[in-house]
CSV table of C-alpha atoms (C1' of nucleotides) and ligand atoms in Angstrom, one decimal:
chain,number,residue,atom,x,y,z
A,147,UNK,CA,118.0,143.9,122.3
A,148,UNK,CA,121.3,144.3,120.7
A,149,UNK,CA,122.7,141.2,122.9
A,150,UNK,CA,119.4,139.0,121.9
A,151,UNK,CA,120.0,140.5,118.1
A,152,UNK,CA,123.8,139.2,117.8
A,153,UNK,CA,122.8,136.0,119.9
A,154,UNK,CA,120.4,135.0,116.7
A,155,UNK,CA,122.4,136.0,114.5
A,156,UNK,CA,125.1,133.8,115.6
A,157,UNK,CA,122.7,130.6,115.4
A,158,UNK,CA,121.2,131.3,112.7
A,159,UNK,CA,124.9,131.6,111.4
A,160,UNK,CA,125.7,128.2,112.8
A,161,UNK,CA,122.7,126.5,111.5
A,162,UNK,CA,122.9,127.7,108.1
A,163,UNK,CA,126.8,126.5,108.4
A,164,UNK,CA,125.7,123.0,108.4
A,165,UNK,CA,123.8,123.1,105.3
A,166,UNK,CA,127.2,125.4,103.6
A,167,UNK,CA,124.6,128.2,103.8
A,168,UNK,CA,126.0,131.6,104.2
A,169,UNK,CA,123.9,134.2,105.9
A,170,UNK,CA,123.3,136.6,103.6
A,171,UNK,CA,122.1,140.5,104.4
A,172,UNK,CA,118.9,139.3,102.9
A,173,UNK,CA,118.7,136.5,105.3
A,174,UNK,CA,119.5,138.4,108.0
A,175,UNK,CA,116.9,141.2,107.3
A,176,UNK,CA,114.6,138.3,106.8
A,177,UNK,CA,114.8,136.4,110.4
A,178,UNK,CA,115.2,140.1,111.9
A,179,UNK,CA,111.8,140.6,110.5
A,180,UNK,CA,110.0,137.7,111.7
A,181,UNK,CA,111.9,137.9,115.2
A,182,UNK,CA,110.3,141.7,114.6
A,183,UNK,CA,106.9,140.3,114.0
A,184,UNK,CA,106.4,137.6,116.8
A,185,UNK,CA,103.3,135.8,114.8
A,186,UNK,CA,103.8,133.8,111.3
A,187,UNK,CA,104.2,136.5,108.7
A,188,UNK,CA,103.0,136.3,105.2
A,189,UNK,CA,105.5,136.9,101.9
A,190,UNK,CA,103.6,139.8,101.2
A,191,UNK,CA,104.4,141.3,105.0
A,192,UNK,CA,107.5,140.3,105.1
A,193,UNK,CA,108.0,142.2,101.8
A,194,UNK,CA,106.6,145.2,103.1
A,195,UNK,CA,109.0,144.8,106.0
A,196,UNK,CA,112.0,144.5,104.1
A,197,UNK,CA,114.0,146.7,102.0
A,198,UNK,CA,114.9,145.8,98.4
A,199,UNK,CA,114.1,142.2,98.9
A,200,UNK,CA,112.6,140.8,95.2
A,201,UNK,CA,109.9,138.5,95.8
A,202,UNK,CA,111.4,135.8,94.1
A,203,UNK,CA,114.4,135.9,96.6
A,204,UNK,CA,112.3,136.1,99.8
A,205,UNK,CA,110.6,132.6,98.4
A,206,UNK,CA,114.2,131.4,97.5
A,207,UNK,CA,115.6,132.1,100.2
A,208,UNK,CA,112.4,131.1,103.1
A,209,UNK,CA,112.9,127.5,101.6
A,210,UNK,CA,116.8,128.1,102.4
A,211,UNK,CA,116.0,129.2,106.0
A,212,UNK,CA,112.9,126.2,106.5
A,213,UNK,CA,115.5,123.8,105.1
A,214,UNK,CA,118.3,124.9,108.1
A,215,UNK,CA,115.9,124.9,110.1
A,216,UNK,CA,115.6,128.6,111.2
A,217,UNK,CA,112.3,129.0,109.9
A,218,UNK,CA,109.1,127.2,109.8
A,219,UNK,CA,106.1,127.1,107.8
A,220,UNK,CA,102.8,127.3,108.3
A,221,UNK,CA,99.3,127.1,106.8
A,222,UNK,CA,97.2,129.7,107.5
A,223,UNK,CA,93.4,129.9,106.9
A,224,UNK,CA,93.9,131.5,103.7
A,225,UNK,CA,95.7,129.9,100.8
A,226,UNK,CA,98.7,132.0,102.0
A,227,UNK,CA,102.1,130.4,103.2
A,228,UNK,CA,103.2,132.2,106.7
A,229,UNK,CA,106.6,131.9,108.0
A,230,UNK,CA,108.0,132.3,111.5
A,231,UNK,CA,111.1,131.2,113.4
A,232,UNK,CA,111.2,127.7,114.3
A,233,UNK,CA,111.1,126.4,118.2
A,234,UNK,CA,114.7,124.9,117.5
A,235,UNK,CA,115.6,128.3,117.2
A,236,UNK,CA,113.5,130.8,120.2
A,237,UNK,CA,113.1,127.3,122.5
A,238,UNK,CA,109.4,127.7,122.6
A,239,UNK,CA,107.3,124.8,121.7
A,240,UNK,CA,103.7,126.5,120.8
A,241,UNK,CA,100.1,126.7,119.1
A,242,UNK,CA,98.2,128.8,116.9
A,243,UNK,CA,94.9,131.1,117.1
A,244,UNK,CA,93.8,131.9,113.7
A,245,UNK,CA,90.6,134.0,112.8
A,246,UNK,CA,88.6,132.8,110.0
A,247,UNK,CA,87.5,135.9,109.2
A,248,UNK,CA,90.6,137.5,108.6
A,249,UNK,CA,93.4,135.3,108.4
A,250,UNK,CA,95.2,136.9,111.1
A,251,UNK,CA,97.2,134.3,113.5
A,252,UNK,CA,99.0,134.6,116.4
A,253,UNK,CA,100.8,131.9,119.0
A,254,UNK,CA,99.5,130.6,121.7
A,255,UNK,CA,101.4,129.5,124.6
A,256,UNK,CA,100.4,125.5,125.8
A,257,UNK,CA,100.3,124.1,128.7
A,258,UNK,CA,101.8,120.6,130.5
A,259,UNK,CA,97.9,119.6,130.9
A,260,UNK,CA,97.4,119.9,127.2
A,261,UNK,CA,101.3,118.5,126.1
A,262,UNK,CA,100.6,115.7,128.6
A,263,UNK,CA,96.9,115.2,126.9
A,264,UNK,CA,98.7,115.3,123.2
A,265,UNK,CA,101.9,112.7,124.4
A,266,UNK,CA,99.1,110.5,125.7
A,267,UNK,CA,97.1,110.6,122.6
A,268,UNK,CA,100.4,110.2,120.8
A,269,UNK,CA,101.3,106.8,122.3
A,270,UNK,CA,97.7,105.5,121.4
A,271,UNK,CA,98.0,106.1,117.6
A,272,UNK,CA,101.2,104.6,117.7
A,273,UNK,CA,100.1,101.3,119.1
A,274,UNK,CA,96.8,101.0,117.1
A,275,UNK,CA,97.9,102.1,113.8
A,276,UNK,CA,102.0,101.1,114.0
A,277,UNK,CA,101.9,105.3,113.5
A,278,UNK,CA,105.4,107.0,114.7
A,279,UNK,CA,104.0,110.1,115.9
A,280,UNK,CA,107.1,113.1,115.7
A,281,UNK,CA,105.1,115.8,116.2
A,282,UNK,CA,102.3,117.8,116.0
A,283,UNK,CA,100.2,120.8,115.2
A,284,UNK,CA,97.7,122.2,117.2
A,285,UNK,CA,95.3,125.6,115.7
A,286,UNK,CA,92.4,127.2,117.9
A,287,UNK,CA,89.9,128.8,115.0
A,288,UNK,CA,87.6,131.8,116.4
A,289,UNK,CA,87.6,134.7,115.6
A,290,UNK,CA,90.3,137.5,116.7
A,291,UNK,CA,89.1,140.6,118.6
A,292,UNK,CA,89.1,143.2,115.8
A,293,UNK,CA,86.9,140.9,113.9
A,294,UNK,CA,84.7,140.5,117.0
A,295,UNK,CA,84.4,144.0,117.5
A,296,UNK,CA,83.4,145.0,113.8
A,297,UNK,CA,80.9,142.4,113.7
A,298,UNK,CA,77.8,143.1,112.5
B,20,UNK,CA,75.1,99.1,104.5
B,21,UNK,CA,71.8,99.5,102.6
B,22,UNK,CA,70.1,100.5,105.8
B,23,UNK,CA,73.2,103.0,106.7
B,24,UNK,CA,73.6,104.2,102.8
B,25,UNK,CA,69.9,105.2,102.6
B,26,UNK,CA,70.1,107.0,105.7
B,27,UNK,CA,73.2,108.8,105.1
B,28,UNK,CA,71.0,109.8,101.6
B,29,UNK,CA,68.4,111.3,102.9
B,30,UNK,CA,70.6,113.2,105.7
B,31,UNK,CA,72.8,114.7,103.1
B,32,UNK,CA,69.6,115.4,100.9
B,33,UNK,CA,68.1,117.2,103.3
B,34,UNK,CA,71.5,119.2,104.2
B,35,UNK,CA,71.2,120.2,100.5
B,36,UNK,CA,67.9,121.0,100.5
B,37,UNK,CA,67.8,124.4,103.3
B,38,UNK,CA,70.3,125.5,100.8
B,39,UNK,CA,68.1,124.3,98.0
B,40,UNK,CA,70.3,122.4,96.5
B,41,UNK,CA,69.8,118.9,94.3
B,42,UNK,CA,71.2,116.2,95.6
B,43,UNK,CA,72.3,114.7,92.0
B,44,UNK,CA,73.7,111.5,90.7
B,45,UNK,CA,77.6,113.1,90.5
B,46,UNK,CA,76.9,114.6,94.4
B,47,UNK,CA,76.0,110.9,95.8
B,48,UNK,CA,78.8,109.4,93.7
B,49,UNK,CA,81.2,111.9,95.8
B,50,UNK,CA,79.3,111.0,99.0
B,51,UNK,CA,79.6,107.4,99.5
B,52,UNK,CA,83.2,107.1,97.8
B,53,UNK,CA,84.2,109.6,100.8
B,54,UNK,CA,82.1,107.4,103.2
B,55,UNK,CA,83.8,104.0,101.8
B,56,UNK,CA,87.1,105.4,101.8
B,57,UNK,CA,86.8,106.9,105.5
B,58,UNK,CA,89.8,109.0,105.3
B,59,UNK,CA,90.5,112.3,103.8
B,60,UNK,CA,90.3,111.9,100.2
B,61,UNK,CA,92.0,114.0,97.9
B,62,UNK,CA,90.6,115.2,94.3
B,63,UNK,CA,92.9,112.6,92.4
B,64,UNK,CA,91.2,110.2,94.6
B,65,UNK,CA,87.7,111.2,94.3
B,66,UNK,CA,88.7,111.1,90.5
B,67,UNK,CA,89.6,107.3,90.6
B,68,UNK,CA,86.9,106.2,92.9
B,69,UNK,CA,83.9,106.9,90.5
B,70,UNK,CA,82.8,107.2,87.1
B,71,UNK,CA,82.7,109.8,84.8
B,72,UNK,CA,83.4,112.5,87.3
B,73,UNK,CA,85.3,115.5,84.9
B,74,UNK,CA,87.4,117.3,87.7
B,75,UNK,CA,85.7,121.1,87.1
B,76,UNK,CA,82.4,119.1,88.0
B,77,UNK,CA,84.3,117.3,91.2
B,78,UNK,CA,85.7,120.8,92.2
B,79,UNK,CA,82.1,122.6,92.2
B,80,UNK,CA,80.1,119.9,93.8
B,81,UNK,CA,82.3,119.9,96.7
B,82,UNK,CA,82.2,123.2,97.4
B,83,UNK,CA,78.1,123.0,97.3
B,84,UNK,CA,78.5,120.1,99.4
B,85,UNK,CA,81.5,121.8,101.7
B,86,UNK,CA,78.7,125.2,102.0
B,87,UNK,CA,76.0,122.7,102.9
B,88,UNK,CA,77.7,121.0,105.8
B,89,UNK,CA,78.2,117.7,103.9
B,90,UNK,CA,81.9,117.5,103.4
B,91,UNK,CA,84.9,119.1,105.7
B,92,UNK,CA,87.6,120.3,103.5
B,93,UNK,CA,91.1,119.0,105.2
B,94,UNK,CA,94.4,120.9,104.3
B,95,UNK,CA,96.9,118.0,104.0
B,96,UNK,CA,100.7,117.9,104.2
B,97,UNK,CA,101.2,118.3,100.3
B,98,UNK,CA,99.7,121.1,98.8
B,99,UNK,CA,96.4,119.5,97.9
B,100,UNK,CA,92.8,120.1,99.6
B,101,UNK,CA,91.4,116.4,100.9
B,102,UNK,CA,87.8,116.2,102.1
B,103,UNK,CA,85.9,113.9,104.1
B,104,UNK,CA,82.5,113.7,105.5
B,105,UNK,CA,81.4,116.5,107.7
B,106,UNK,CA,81.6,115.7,111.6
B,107,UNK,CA,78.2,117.0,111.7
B,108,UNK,CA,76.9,113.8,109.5
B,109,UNK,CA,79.4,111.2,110.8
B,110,UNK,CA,78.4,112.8,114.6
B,111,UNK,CA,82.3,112.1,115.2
B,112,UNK,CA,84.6,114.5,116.2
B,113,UNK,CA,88.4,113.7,115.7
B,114,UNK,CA,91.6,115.0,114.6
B,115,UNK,CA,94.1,113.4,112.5
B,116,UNK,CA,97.3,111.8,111.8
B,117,UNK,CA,99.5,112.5,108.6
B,118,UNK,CA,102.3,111.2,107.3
B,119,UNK,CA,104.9,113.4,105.9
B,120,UNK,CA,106.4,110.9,104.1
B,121,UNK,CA,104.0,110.0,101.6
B,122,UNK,CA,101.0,112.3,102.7
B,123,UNK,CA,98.5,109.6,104.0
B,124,UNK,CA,95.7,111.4,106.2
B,125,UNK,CA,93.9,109.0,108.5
B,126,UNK,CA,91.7,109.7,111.4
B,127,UNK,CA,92.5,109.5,115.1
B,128,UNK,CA,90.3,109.4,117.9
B,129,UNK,CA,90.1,111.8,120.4
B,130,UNK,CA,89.6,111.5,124.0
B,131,UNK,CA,88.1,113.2,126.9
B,132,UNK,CA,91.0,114.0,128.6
B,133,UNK,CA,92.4,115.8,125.4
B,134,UNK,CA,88.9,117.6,124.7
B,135,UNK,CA,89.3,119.0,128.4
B,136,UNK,CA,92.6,119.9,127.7
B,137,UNK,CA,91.8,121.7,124.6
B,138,UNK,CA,89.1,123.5,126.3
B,139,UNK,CA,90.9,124.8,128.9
B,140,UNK,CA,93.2,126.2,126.5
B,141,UNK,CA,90.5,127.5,124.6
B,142,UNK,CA,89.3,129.2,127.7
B,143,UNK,CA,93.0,131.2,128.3
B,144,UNK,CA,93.0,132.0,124.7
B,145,UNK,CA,89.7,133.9,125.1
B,146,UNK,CA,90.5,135.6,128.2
B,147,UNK,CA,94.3,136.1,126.8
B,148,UNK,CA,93.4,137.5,123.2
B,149,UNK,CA,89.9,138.2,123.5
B,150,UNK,CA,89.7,135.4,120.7
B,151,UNK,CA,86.5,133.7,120.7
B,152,UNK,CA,87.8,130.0,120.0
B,153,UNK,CA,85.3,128.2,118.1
B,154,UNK,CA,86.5,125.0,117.1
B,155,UNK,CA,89.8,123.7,117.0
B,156,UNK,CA,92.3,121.1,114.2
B,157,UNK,CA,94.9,118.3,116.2
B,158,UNK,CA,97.2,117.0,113.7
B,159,UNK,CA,99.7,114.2,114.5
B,160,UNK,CA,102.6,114.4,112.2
B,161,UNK,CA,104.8,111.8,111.8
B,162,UNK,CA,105.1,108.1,109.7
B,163,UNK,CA,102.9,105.8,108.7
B,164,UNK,CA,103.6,101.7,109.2
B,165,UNK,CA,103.9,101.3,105.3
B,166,UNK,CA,106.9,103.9,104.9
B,167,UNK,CA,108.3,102.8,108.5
B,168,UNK,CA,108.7,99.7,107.1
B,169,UNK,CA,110.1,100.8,103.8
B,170,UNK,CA,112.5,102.8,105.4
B,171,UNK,CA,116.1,103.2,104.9
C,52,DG,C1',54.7,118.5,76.9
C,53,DG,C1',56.5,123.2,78.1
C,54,DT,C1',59.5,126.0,80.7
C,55,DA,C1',62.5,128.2,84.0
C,56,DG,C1',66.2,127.5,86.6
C,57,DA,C1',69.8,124.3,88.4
C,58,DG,C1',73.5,121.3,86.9
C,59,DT,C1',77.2,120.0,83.7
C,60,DG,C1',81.8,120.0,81.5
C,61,DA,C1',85.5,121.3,78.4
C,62,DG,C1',88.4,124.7,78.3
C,63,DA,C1',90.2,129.3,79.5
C,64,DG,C1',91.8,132.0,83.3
C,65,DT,C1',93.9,133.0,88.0
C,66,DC,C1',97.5,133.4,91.1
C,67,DA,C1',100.7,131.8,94.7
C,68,DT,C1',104.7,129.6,94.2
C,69,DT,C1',108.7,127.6,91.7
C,70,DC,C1',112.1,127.6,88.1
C,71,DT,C1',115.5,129.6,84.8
C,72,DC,C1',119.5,131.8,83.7
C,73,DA,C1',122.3,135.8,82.9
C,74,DT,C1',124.5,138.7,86.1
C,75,DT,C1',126.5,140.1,90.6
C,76,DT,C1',128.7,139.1,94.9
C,77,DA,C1',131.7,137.2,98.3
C,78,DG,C1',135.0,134.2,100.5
C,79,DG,C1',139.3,131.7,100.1
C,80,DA,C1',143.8,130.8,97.5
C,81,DG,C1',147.8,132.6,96.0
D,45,DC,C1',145.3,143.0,97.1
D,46,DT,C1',143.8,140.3,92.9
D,47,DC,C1',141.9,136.2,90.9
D,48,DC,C1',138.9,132.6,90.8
D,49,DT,C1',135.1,129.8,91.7
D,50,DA,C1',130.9,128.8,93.5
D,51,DA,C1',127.0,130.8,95.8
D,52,DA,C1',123.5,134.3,95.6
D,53,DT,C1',120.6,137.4,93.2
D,54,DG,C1',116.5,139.0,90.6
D,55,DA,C1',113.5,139.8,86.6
D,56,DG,C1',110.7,137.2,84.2
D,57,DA,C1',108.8,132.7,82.5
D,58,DA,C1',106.8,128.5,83.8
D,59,DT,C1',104.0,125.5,86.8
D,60,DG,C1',99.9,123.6,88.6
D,61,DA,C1',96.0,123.4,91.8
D,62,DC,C1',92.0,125.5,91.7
D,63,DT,C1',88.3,128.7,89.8
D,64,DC,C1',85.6,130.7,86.4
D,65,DT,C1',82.9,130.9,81.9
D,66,DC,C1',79.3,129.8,79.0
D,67,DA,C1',76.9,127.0,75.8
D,68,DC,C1',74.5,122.9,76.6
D,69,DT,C1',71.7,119.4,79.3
D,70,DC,C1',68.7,117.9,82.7
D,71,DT,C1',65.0,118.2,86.0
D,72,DA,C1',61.4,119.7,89.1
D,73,DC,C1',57.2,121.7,88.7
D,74,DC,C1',53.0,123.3,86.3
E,5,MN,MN1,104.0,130.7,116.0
E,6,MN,MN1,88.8,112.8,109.3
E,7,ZN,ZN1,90.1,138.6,112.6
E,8,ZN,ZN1,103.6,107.2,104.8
DNA sequence: GGTAGAGTGAGAGTCATTCTCATTTAGGAG
DNA sequence: CTCCTAAATGAGAATGACTCTCACTCTACC
């Protein structure tokens, strides 16, 4: 881990660079977090994983990260904003499961079948509506395993 | 449309009615300006399309409407809530494309080949996660024709 | 018509998120 | 190492989409 640790550092480091962004202690105990968490992490967990890290900084500086491109953000079920590192950065294009009963969500590898499906879908929309598709954004809603189990 | 509006009444009255709710003057005002817009409309929107609508009013009547099955609440790519007609009513399923431009939300087809897909996935998710996938949101991010064309 | 309960709407309240600004920190110049 | 300047910090105020409150109105049913 310590060679995969200093490896995402030093991107991180370089992508902030570009954007004059320096990376901070603060940033760095952030992305450590996420890279920690493996699943889009709320402010509130990401507080509770942190150290001395004042709320209004971890917003501040989660707009600084999405904005270079380290991090991404994404909806969740609830009206909470999650953040998690961004494909650019751990080279894996993915999906989301979310559980509607308790907000939890968690990636979900794709597949070349489905990618193929969604590139094909893609190229439609772009020649009936004169839409440029970029990307997209795929979530599988159920319910997670815990939640299954408690059920009543 | 008279034959279509009336039938679309009385489906959405009776949705209302196993939750005994009234299906109101305000509640079809809603109804068909989401039918004749035929995209995800947002609150302004609804606002703008009918008469005499105060926004507390808008806000509680689609939340009776979103618990009765009638209208889908849609998360777009600004922070605001957008609903449209239920799939349930229209009968369609479909995802959607967004602009991130200027936030436009417009339906796109599916197609069987991406519902297989999708399935499949669905299917490793469950056996993955033990997450029982029970429906699932597709959407296409990228520009609509109108800011294409007023790009830089 | 009377009445009980649903619906309405203006305004107050909520709360995640963003903004402000005085203070602290850090990296480069000398 | 010591300044100097601009970035970063953080406590609290402000924002704004959305929800709640409650006095009033309407409506379905008798
Ligand atoms: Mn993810
Ligand atoms: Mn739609
Ligand atoms: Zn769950
Ligand atoms: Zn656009």
């Amino acid at each position: 881990m310590e060679r995969a640790a200093a490896a995402l550092d030093g991107e991180v480091r370089l992508l902030l660079a570009t954007r004059e962004q320096r990376y901070t202690g603060q940033r760095r105990e952030i992305v450590h977090a996420l890279a920690g968490l493996g699943r889009p992490a709320t402010i509130a967990e990401l507080l509770a994983a942190t150290r001395d890290l004042p709320q209004s900084t971890a917003y501040r500086n989660l707009a600084v990260l999405a904005d270079a491109d380290v991090v991404r953000r994404v909806s969740g079920p609830d009206g909470f904003a999650r953040f998690e590192l961004s494909e650019a950065l751990s080279g894996d294009h993915h999906h989301h499961v979310v559980c509607e009963s308790c907000g939890l969500v968690i990636d979900a590898a794709t597949s070349p079948r489905l990618e193929a499906a969604l590139a094909e879908t893609a190229r439609l929309i772009a020649e009936a509506n004169g839409f440029e598709v970029t990307e997209h954004r795929l979530e599988l809603v159920g319910r997670c395993r815990r939640c299954r189990a408690a059920a009543c």
